[in-house]
Amino acid sequence: MTRIAVCAPSTPILPEDAARVTALAAAHFPGVTLDIHPQCFAEHGHFAGSDEARLAALLECANDPAYDAVWFARGGYGACRVAEDSMARFDHVAKDKVFLGYSDAGYLLGGLYRAKIGRPVHGPMLADIRRDGGEAATLRALAYLSGEGAAGIESAVGQGHPVVAFNLMTLAMLCGTRLMPGLAGHVVMIEEVSEYLYAVDRLMFHLSAHLGGISGLRLGRVSAVPENDRPFGIEPEAIVRHWCERHSIAFLGAADIGHDADNRIVPFG
């Protein structure tokens, strides 16, 4: 029996989304118990409850020995407001858990990886059930959490170098903070959503200066790019290649990650 706790360090989910995922888990993974914390449905402005409420729910899930994994419900924004405080308050029980999420959850994944707490993993979240093809993404995450998910792992994992995967904005914002892990020797995978291409370029200018010593960079999908008042004129891969060349970072090609239902699983390390 695998017991999974779901909490929302960023933004809330809807009860109907939770019901759909719970039904999927029951139908396909009878050995999985999915406990969705009531905090996931709280609303406090943009957030799934106040900072204090989100932090308390995260700690409750992570420090409870009854659970094998913590599954982050949704991204959005807000995890960075509780991430530093949570690192100091995770106890020894959290060190044995899988923590699964992506996007804004990357603040927590990065901090966990730096602190060597648990097993941080990039992968689909509960709220992905709302996407086109979201049922497949949800099943991929549940399969991984239940120990049956090797088929859902990104193909570059296990190719001789440790790996991490982040949203570009999230990783760029981690740089210089107490949550930023050391990534020397790693293959770093990045993806982005809903950012202008000039913003992608700006983020790569900043991020690439902090990635000295990595084994290489892979680019996932850059999706839902807003239309600017004038075309930027450079596509995402060319942007990333430009900044990799300036900093002598090996560009290793594509990564099968992104803000979509095809988002693959990347265990850190």
PDB file of C-alpha atoms in Angstrom, residues 6-266:
ATOM      1  CA  VAL A   6      -1.594  16.054  -1.539  1.00  0.00           C
ATOM      2  CA  CYS A   7      -1.061  19.675  -0.506  1.00  0.00           C
ATOM      3  CA  ALA A   8      -1.072  22.991  -2.368  1.00  0.00           C
ATOM      4  CA  PRO A   9       1.904  25.265  -1.572  1.00  0.00           C
ATOM      5  CA  SER A  10       0.879  27.657  -4.351  1.00  0.00           C
ATOM      6  CA  THR A  11      -2.684  27.957  -5.691  1.00  0.00           C
ATOM      7  CA  PRO A  12      -5.913  26.040  -5.004  1.00  0.00           C
ATOM      8  CA  ILE A  13      -7.575  23.212  -6.885  1.00  0.00           C
ATOM      9  CA  LEU A  14     -11.272  22.528  -7.374  1.00  0.00           C
ATOM     10  CA  PRO A  15     -13.154  19.759  -5.549  1.00  0.00           C
ATOM     11  CA  GLU A  16     -14.268  18.264  -8.868  1.00  0.00           C
ATOM     12  CA  ASP A  17     -10.640  17.928  -9.979  1.00  0.00           C
ATOM     13  CA  ALA A  18      -9.795  16.154  -6.740  1.00  0.00           C
ATOM     14  CA  ALA A  19     -12.786  13.844  -7.206  1.00  0.00           C
ATOM     15  CA  ARG A  20     -11.724  12.909 -10.756  1.00  0.00           C
ATOM     16  CA  VAL A  21      -8.172  12.101  -9.696  1.00  0.00           C
ATOM     17  CA  THR A  22      -9.311  10.148  -6.648  1.00  0.00           C
ATOM     18  CA  ALA A  23     -11.599   8.065  -8.877  1.00  0.00           C
ATOM     19  CA  LEU A  24      -8.763   7.430 -11.351  1.00  0.00           C
ATOM     20  CA  ALA A  25      -6.467   6.320  -8.542  1.00  0.00           C
ATOM     21  CA  ALA A  26      -9.102   3.945  -7.161  1.00  0.00           C
ATOM     22  CA  ALA A  27      -9.788   2.440 -10.586  1.00  0.00           C
ATOM     23  CA  HIS A  28      -6.204   1.984 -11.766  1.00  0.00           C
ATOM     24  CA  PHE A  29      -4.109   1.769  -8.595  1.00  0.00           C
ATOM     25  CA  PRO A  30      -6.071  -0.017  -5.854  1.00  0.00           C
ATOM     26  CA  GLY A  31      -2.903  -0.223  -3.791  1.00  0.00           C
ATOM     27  CA  VAL A  32      -2.696   3.574  -3.580  1.00  0.00           C
ATOM     28  CA  THR A  33      -4.376   5.718  -0.932  1.00  0.00           C
ATOM     29  CA  LEU A  34      -4.711   9.369  -1.934  1.00  0.00           C
ATOM     30  CA  ASP A  35      -5.301  11.825   0.924  1.00  0.00           C
ATOM     31  CA  ILE A  36      -6.035  15.362  -0.294  1.00  0.00           C
ATOM     32  CA  HIS A  37      -5.463  17.949   2.412  1.00  0.00           C
ATOM     33  CA  PRO A  38      -8.428  20.346   2.894  1.00  0.00           C
ATOM     34  CA  GLN A  39      -5.991  23.232   2.498  1.00  0.00           C
ATOM     35  CA  CYS A  40      -5.896  22.451  -1.249  1.00  0.00           C
ATOM     36  CA  PHE A  41      -9.351  24.057  -1.585  1.00  0.00           C
ATOM     37  CA  ALA A  42      -8.692  27.131   0.555  1.00  0.00           C
ATOM     38  CA  GLU A  43      -8.591  30.574  -1.039  1.00  0.00           C
ATOM     39  CA  HIS A  44      -6.690  33.598   0.214  1.00  0.00           C
ATOM     40  CA  GLY A  45      -6.386  36.052  -2.649  1.00  0.00           C
ATOM     41  CA  HIS A  46      -4.212  34.337  -5.266  1.00  0.00           C
ATOM     42  CA  PHE A  47      -3.124  31.593  -2.895  1.00  0.00           C
ATOM     43  CA  ALA A  48      -4.444  28.287  -1.528  1.00  0.00           C
ATOM     44  CA  GLY A  49      -4.744  29.787   1.927  1.00  0.00           C
ATOM     45  CA  SER A  50      -2.461  32.172   3.770  1.00  0.00           C
ATOM     46  CA  ASP A  51       1.291  31.632   3.856  1.00  0.00           C
ATOM     47  CA  GLU A  52       0.884  30.198   7.350  1.00  0.00           C
ATOM     48  CA  ALA A  53      -1.844  27.785   6.253  1.00  0.00           C
ATOM     49  CA  ARG A  54       0.084  26.583   3.210  1.00  0.00           C
ATOM     50  CA  LEU A  55       3.235  26.084   5.248  1.00  0.00           C
ATOM     51  CA  ALA A  56       1.350  24.200   7.964  1.00  0.00           C
ATOM     52  CA  ALA A  57      -0.256  21.832   5.443  1.00  0.00           C
ATOM     53  CA  LEU A  58       3.073  21.178   3.724  1.00  0.00           C
ATOM     54  CA  LEU A  59       4.765  20.352   7.020  1.00  0.00           C
ATOM     55  CA  GLU A  60       1.850  18.197   8.138  1.00  0.00           C
ATOM     56  CA  CYS A  61       2.090  16.101   4.969  1.00  0.00           C
ATOM     57  CA  ALA A  62       5.890  15.921   4.854  1.00  0.00           C
ATOM     58  CA  ASN A  63       6.416  15.112   8.534  1.00  0.00           C
ATOM     59  CA  ASP A  64       3.664  12.504   8.858  1.00  0.00           C
ATOM     60  CA  PRO A  65       5.208   8.997   8.896  1.00  0.00           C
ATOM     61  CA  ALA A  66       1.974   7.536   7.503  1.00  0.00           C
ATOM     62  CA  TYR A  67       2.725   8.952   4.039  1.00  0.00           C
ATOM     63  CA  ASP A  68       5.219   7.701   1.462  1.00  0.00           C
ATOM     64  CA  ALA A  69       5.005  10.701  -0.860  1.00  0.00           C
ATOM     65  CA  VAL A  70       3.917  14.316  -1.055  1.00  0.00           C
ATOM     66  CA  TRP A  71       2.222  15.300  -4.311  1.00  0.00           C
ATOM     67  CA  PHE A  72       1.917  19.002  -5.006  1.00  0.00           C
ATOM     68  CA  ALA A  73      -1.571  19.859  -6.223  1.00  0.00           C
ATOM     69  CA  ARG A  74      -0.905  22.779  -8.535  1.00  0.00           C
ATOM     70  CA  GLY A  75       1.623  25.423  -9.552  1.00  0.00           C
ATOM     71  CA  GLY A  76       0.877  29.049 -10.258  1.00  0.00           C
ATOM     72  CA  TYR A  77       2.725  31.148  -7.721  1.00  0.00           C
ATOM     73  CA  GLY A  78       3.321  31.057  -3.978  1.00  0.00           C
ATOM     74  CA  ALA A  79       5.691  28.209  -3.122  1.00  0.00           C
ATOM     75  CA  CYS A  80       8.658  30.566  -2.789  1.00  0.00           C
ATOM     76  CA  ARG A  81       6.871  32.355   0.072  1.00  0.00           C
ATOM     77  CA  VAL A  82       6.952  29.210   2.238  1.00  0.00           C
ATOM     78  CA  ALA A  83       9.902  27.242   0.866  1.00  0.00           C
ATOM     79  CA  GLU A  84      12.737  28.596   3.040  1.00  0.00           C
ATOM     80  CA  ASP A  85      10.732  28.239   6.254  1.00  0.00           C
ATOM     81  CA  SER A  86       9.730  24.696   5.350  1.00  0.00           C
ATOM     82  CA  MET A  87      13.322  23.515   4.848  1.00  0.00           C
ATOM     83  CA  ALA A  88      14.160  24.375   8.439  1.00  0.00           C
ATOM     84  CA  ARG A  89      11.109  22.532   9.771  1.00  0.00           C
ATOM     85  CA  PHE A  90      11.091  19.267   7.840  1.00  0.00           C
ATOM     86  CA  ASP A  91      11.972  16.476  10.254  1.00  0.00           C
ATOM     87  CA  HIS A  92      13.685  13.118   9.740  1.00  0.00           C
ATOM     88  CA  VAL A  93      10.470  11.575   8.401  1.00  0.00           C
ATOM     89  CA  ALA A  94      10.525  13.885   5.360  1.00  0.00           C
ATOM     90  CA  LYS A  95      13.922  12.502   4.350  1.00  0.00           C
ATOM     91  CA  ASP A  96      12.312   9.235   3.215  1.00  0.00           C
ATOM     92  CA  LYS A  97       9.581  10.732   1.021  1.00  0.00           C
ATOM     93  CA  VAL A  98       9.123  11.412  -2.677  1.00  0.00           C
ATOM     94  CA  PHE A  99       8.091  15.012  -3.458  1.00  0.00           C
ATOM     95  CA  LEU A 100       6.461  15.329  -6.880  1.00  0.00           C
ATOM     96  CA  GLY A 101       5.549  18.458  -8.834  1.00  0.00           C
ATOM     97  CA  TYR A 102       6.833  21.002 -11.335  1.00  0.00           C
ATOM     98  CA  SER A 103       6.492  24.653 -12.348  1.00  0.00           C
ATOM     99  CA  ASP A 104       6.142  26.770  -9.192  1.00  0.00           C
ATOM    100  CA  ALA A 105       6.794  23.660  -7.079  1.00  0.00           C
ATOM    101  CA  GLY A 106      10.366  23.912  -8.383  1.00  0.00           C
ATOM    102  CA  TYR A 107      11.180  26.289  -5.529  1.00  0.00           C
ATOM    103  CA  LEU A 108      10.514  23.417  -3.146  1.00  0.00           C
ATOM    104  CA  LEU A 109      12.170  20.785  -5.321  1.00  0.00           C
ATOM    105  CA  GLY A 110      15.315  22.903  -5.581  1.00  0.00           C
ATOM    106  CA  GLY A 111      15.424  23.554  -1.857  1.00  0.00           C
ATOM    107  CA  LEU A 112      14.848  19.901  -1.040  1.00  0.00           C
ATOM    108  CA  TYR A 113      17.604  18.847  -3.416  1.00  0.00           C
ATOM    109  CA  ARG A 114      20.021  21.348  -1.943  1.00  0.00           C
ATOM    110  CA  ALA A 115      19.197  20.238   1.616  1.00  0.00           C
ATOM    111  CA  LYS A 116      19.284  16.532   0.675  1.00  0.00           C
ATOM    112  CA  ILE A 117      15.753  16.052   1.993  1.00  0.00           C
ATOM    113  CA  GLY A 118      13.680  13.308   0.423  1.00  0.00           C
ATOM    114  CA  ARG A 119      13.590  12.534  -3.293  1.00  0.00           C
ATOM    115  CA  PRO A 120      12.487  15.566  -5.341  1.00  0.00           C
ATOM    116  CA  VAL A 121      10.907  14.670  -8.674  1.00  0.00           C
ATOM    117  CA  HIS A 122       9.684  16.814 -11.572  1.00  0.00           C
ATOM    118  CA  GLY A 123       6.395  15.472 -12.906  1.00  0.00           C
ATOM    119  CA  PRO A 124       2.650  16.035 -13.433  1.00  0.00           C
ATOM    120  CA  MET A 125       0.515  17.470 -10.645  1.00  0.00           C
ATOM    121  CA  LEU A 126      -3.077  16.777  -9.665  1.00  0.00           C
ATOM    122  CA  ALA A 127      -4.376  19.905 -11.432  1.00  0.00           C
ATOM    123  CA  ASP A 128      -3.088  18.584 -14.760  1.00  0.00           C
ATOM    124  CA  ILE A 129      -6.281  16.527 -14.913  1.00  0.00           C
ATOM    125  CA  ARG A 130      -7.829  19.690 -16.415  1.00  0.00           C
ATOM    126  CA  ARG A 131      -5.529  19.679 -19.456  1.00  0.00           C
ATOM    127  CA  ASP A 132      -6.264  18.072 -22.803  1.00  0.00           C
ATOM    128  CA  GLY A 133      -4.922  14.580 -22.263  1.00  0.00           C
ATOM    129  CA  GLY A 134      -4.739  15.246 -18.547  1.00  0.00           C
ATOM    130  CA  GLU A 135      -5.922  11.784 -17.593  1.00  0.00           C
ATOM    131  CA  ALA A 136      -2.777  10.274 -19.121  1.00  0.00           C
ATOM    132  CA  ALA A 137      -0.588  12.771 -17.263  1.00  0.00           C
ATOM    133  CA  THR A 138      -2.341  11.962 -13.989  1.00  0.00           C
ATOM    134  CA  LEU A 139      -1.930   8.226 -14.505  1.00  0.00           C
ATOM    135  CA  ARG A 140       1.758   8.751 -15.310  1.00  0.00           C
ATOM    136  CA  ALA A 141       2.266  10.502 -11.982  1.00  0.00           C
ATOM    137  CA  LEU A 142       0.268   7.921 -10.036  1.00  0.00           C
ATOM    138  CA  ALA A 143       2.177   5.080 -11.679  1.00  0.00           C
ATOM    139  CA  TYR A 144       5.476   6.641 -10.675  1.00  0.00           C
ATOM    140  CA  LEU A 145       4.331   7.276  -7.108  1.00  0.00           C
ATOM    141  CA  SER A 146       3.090   3.690  -6.818  1.00  0.00           C
ATOM    142  CA  GLY A 147       6.436   2.303  -7.973  1.00  0.00           C
ATOM    143  CA  GLU A 148       5.212   1.257 -11.437  1.00  0.00           C
ATOM    144  CA  GLY A 149       6.220   4.312 -13.449  1.00  0.00           C
ATOM    145  CA  ALA A 150       9.540   3.656 -15.207  1.00  0.00           C
ATOM    146  CA  ALA A 151       7.857   4.055 -18.599  1.00  0.00           C
ATOM    147  CA  GLY A 152       6.937   7.667 -17.793  1.00  0.00           C
ATOM    148  CA  ILE A 153      10.484   8.856 -17.101  1.00  0.00           C
ATOM    149  CA  GLU A 154      12.189  11.286 -19.506  1.00  0.00           C
ATOM    150  CA  SER A 155      14.559   9.398 -21.808  1.00  0.00           C
ATOM    151  CA  ALA A 156      17.685  11.387 -20.850  1.00  0.00           C
ATOM    152  CA  VAL A 157      17.445  10.183 -17.243  1.00  0.00           C
ATOM    153  CA  GLY A 158      20.003   7.509 -16.411  1.00  0.00           C
ATOM    154  CA  GLN A 159      22.375   8.396 -19.258  1.00  0.00           C
ATOM    155  CA  GLY A 160      25.466   8.875 -17.102  1.00  0.00           C
ATOM    156  CA  HIS A 161      24.905  12.273 -15.502  1.00  0.00           C
ATOM    157  CA  PRO A 162      22.663  13.421 -12.650  1.00  0.00           C
ATOM    158  CA  VAL A 163      19.671  15.391 -13.887  1.00  0.00           C
ATOM    159  CA  VAL A 164      17.272  18.086 -12.732  1.00  0.00           C
ATOM    160  CA  ALA A 165      14.288  19.719 -14.425  1.00  0.00           C
ATOM    161  CA  PHE A 166      12.821  23.162 -13.797  1.00  0.00           C
ATOM    162  CA  ASN A 167      10.601  25.822 -15.222  1.00  0.00           C
ATOM    163  CA  LEU A 168      12.957  28.478 -16.626  1.00  0.00           C
ATOM    164  CA  MET A 169      11.460  31.344 -14.632  1.00  0.00           C
ATOM    165  CA  THR A 170      11.573  29.324 -11.426  1.00  0.00           C
ATOM    166  CA  LEU A 171      15.186  28.256 -11.846  1.00  0.00           C
ATOM    167  CA  ALA A 172      16.291  31.775 -12.774  1.00  0.00           C
ATOM    168  CA  MET A 173      14.603  33.126  -9.636  1.00  0.00           C
ATOM    169  CA  LEU A 174      16.278  30.448  -7.480  1.00  0.00           C
ATOM    170  CA  CYS A 175      19.750  31.662  -8.493  1.00  0.00           C
ATOM    171  CA  GLY A 176      21.479  33.464  -5.646  1.00  0.00           C
ATOM    172  CA  THR A 177      18.990  32.308  -3.003  1.00  0.00           C
ATOM    173  CA  ARG A 178      19.315  29.852  -0.130  1.00  0.00           C
ATOM    174  CA  LEU A 179      17.203  27.374  -2.094  1.00  0.00           C
ATOM    175  CA  MET A 180      19.470  27.078  -5.133  1.00  0.00           C
ATOM    176  CA  PRO A 181      21.118  23.656  -5.324  1.00  0.00           C
ATOM    177  CA  GLY A 182      24.608  23.066  -6.664  1.00  0.00           C
ATOM    178  CA  LEU A 183      24.227  21.785 -10.223  1.00  0.00           C
ATOM    179  CA  ALA A 184      27.837  21.166 -11.289  1.00  0.00           C
ATOM    180  CA  GLY A 185      28.037  17.977 -13.316  1.00  0.00           C
ATOM    181  CA  HIS A 186      24.270  17.866 -13.901  1.00  0.00           C
ATOM    182  CA  VAL A 187      22.239  17.837 -17.071  1.00  0.00           C
ATOM    183  CA  VAL A 188      19.760  20.659 -16.531  1.00  0.00           C
ATOM    184  CA  MET A 189      16.371  20.549 -18.289  1.00  0.00           C
ATOM    185  CA  ILE A 190      14.260  23.693 -18.613  1.00  0.00           C
ATOM    186  CA  GLU A 191      10.821  24.567 -20.013  1.00  0.00           C
ATOM    187  CA  GLU A 192       8.615  27.653 -20.035  1.00  0.00           C
ATOM    188  CA  VAL A 193       5.030  28.766 -20.531  1.00  0.00           C
ATOM    189  CA  SER A 194       3.212  32.065 -21.106  1.00  0.00           C
ATOM    190  CA  GLU A 195       6.340  34.231 -21.354  1.00  0.00           C
ATOM    191  CA  TYR A 196       7.251  36.619 -24.172  1.00  0.00           C
ATOM    192  CA  LEU A 197      10.311  35.501 -26.126  1.00  0.00           C
ATOM    193  CA  TYR A 198      12.193  38.608 -25.011  1.00  0.00           C
ATOM    194  CA  ALA A 199      11.542  37.457 -21.436  1.00  0.00           C
ATOM    195  CA  VAL A 200      12.915  34.001 -22.268  1.00  0.00           C
ATOM    196  CA  ASP A 201      16.028  35.721 -23.600  1.00  0.00           C
ATOM    197  CA  ARG A 202      16.291  37.863 -20.460  1.00  0.00           C
ATOM    198  CA  LEU A 203      15.906  34.822 -18.206  1.00  0.00           C
ATOM    199  CA  MET A 204      18.590  32.926 -20.109  1.00  0.00           C
ATOM    200  CA  PHE A 205      20.943  35.908 -19.792  1.00  0.00           C
ATOM    201  CA  HIS A 206      20.612  35.638 -16.020  1.00  0.00           C
ATOM    202  CA  LEU A 207      20.420  31.868 -15.635  1.00  0.00           C
ATOM    203  CA  SER A 208      23.312  30.954 -17.900  1.00  0.00           C
ATOM    204  CA  ALA A 209      25.667  33.046 -15.765  1.00  0.00           C
ATOM    205  CA  HIS A 210      24.853  30.746 -12.821  1.00  0.00           C
ATOM    206  CA  LEU A 211      25.256  27.372 -14.532  1.00  0.00           C
ATOM    207  CA  GLY A 212      29.022  27.091 -14.737  1.00  0.00           C
ATOM    208  CA  GLY A 213      30.215  23.511 -14.481  1.00  0.00           C
ATOM    209  CA  ILE A 214      27.000  21.794 -15.556  1.00  0.00           C
ATOM    210  CA  SER A 215      27.286  18.873 -17.985  1.00  0.00           C
ATOM    211  CA  GLY A 216      24.804  20.406 -20.375  1.00  0.00           C
ATOM    212  CA  LEU A 217      21.399  21.936 -20.943  1.00  0.00           C
ATOM    213  CA  ARG A 218      18.290  20.436 -22.534  1.00  0.00           C
ATOM    214  CA  LEU A 219      15.329  22.523 -23.659  1.00  0.00           C
ATOM    215  CA  GLY A 220      11.774  21.374 -23.104  1.00  0.00           C
ATOM    216  CA  ARG A 221       8.720  22.987 -24.622  1.00  0.00           C
ATOM    217  CA  VAL A 222       8.259  26.760 -24.612  1.00  0.00           C
ATOM    218  CA  SER A 223       4.503  27.092 -25.002  1.00  0.00           C
ATOM    219  CA  ALA A 224       1.667  29.618 -25.027  1.00  0.00           C
ATOM    220  CA  VAL A 225       4.066  32.419 -26.008  1.00  0.00           C
ATOM    221  CA  PRO A 226       2.183  35.766 -25.982  1.00  0.00           C
ATOM    222  CA  GLU A 227       2.251  37.845 -29.139  1.00  0.00           C
ATOM    223  CA  ASN A 228       4.347  40.959 -28.696  1.00  0.00           C
ATOM    224  CA  ASP A 229       3.744  44.291 -30.507  1.00  0.00           C
ATOM    225  CA  ARG A 230       6.713  43.399 -32.728  1.00  0.00           C
ATOM    226  CA  PRO A 231       8.161  39.946 -33.485  1.00  0.00           C
ATOM    227  CA  PHE A 232      11.211  39.046 -31.415  1.00  0.00           C
ATOM    228  CA  GLY A 233      12.683  37.293 -34.424  1.00  0.00           C
ATOM    229  CA  ILE A 234      14.543  34.519 -32.587  1.00  0.00           C
ATOM    230  CA  GLU A 235      12.997  31.161 -31.740  1.00  0.00           C
ATOM    231  CA  PRO A 236      13.378  29.553 -28.266  1.00  0.00           C
ATOM    232  CA  GLU A 237      16.047  27.035 -29.262  1.00  0.00           C
ATOM    233  CA  ALA A 238      18.154  29.733 -30.896  1.00  0.00           C
ATOM    234  CA  ILE A 239      17.841  31.867 -27.749  1.00  0.00           C
ATOM    235  CA  VAL A 240      19.025  29.024 -25.538  1.00  0.00           C
ATOM    236  CA  ARG A 241      21.843  28.077 -27.897  1.00  0.00           C
ATOM    237  CA  HIS A 242      23.043  31.706 -27.930  1.00  0.00           C
ATOM    238  CA  TRP A 243      23.410  31.894 -24.152  1.00  0.00           C
ATOM    239  CA  CYS A 244      24.889  28.413 -23.903  1.00  0.00           C
ATOM    240  CA  GLU A 245      27.574  29.371 -26.416  1.00  0.00           C
ATOM    241  CA  ARG A 246      28.396  32.573 -24.525  1.00  0.00           C
ATOM    242  CA  HIS A 247      28.991  30.576 -21.338  1.00  0.00           C
ATOM    243  CA  SER A 248      30.526  27.449 -22.881  1.00  0.00           C
ATOM    244  CA  ILE A 249      27.574  25.300 -21.831  1.00  0.00           C
ATOM    245  CA  ALA A 250      26.891  22.210 -23.937  1.00  0.00           C
ATOM    246  CA  PHE A 251      23.466  22.362 -25.563  1.00  0.00           C
ATOM    247  CA  LEU A 252      22.226  18.758 -25.599  1.00  0.00           C
ATOM    248  CA  GLY A 253      18.973  19.109 -27.518  1.00  0.00           C
ATOM    249  CA  ALA A 254      15.371  18.590 -26.542  1.00  0.00           C
ATOM    250  CA  ALA A 255      13.802  17.465 -23.285  1.00  0.00           C
ATOM    251  CA  ASP A 256      10.314  15.966 -23.151  1.00  0.00           C
ATOM    252  CA  ILE A 257       9.007  18.300 -20.458  1.00  0.00           C
ATOM    253  CA  GLY A 258       6.612  21.225 -20.463  1.00  0.00           C
ATOM    254  CA  HIS A 259       3.347  22.689 -19.246  1.00  0.00           C
ATOM    255  CA  ASP A 260       1.232  20.079 -21.012  1.00  0.00           C
ATOM    256  CA  ALA A 261      -0.079  16.555 -20.655  1.00  0.00           C
ATOM    257  CA  ASP A 262       3.054  15.071 -22.252  1.00  0.00           C
ATOM    258  CA  ASN A 263       5.255  16.377 -19.434  1.00  0.00           C
ATOM    259  CA  ARG A 264       7.615  13.521 -18.498  1.00  0.00           C
ATOM    260  CA  ILE A 265       8.966  12.555 -15.109  1.00  0.00           C
ATOM    261  CA  VAL A 266      12.490  13.560 -14.037  1.00  0.00           C
TER     262      VAL A 266
END
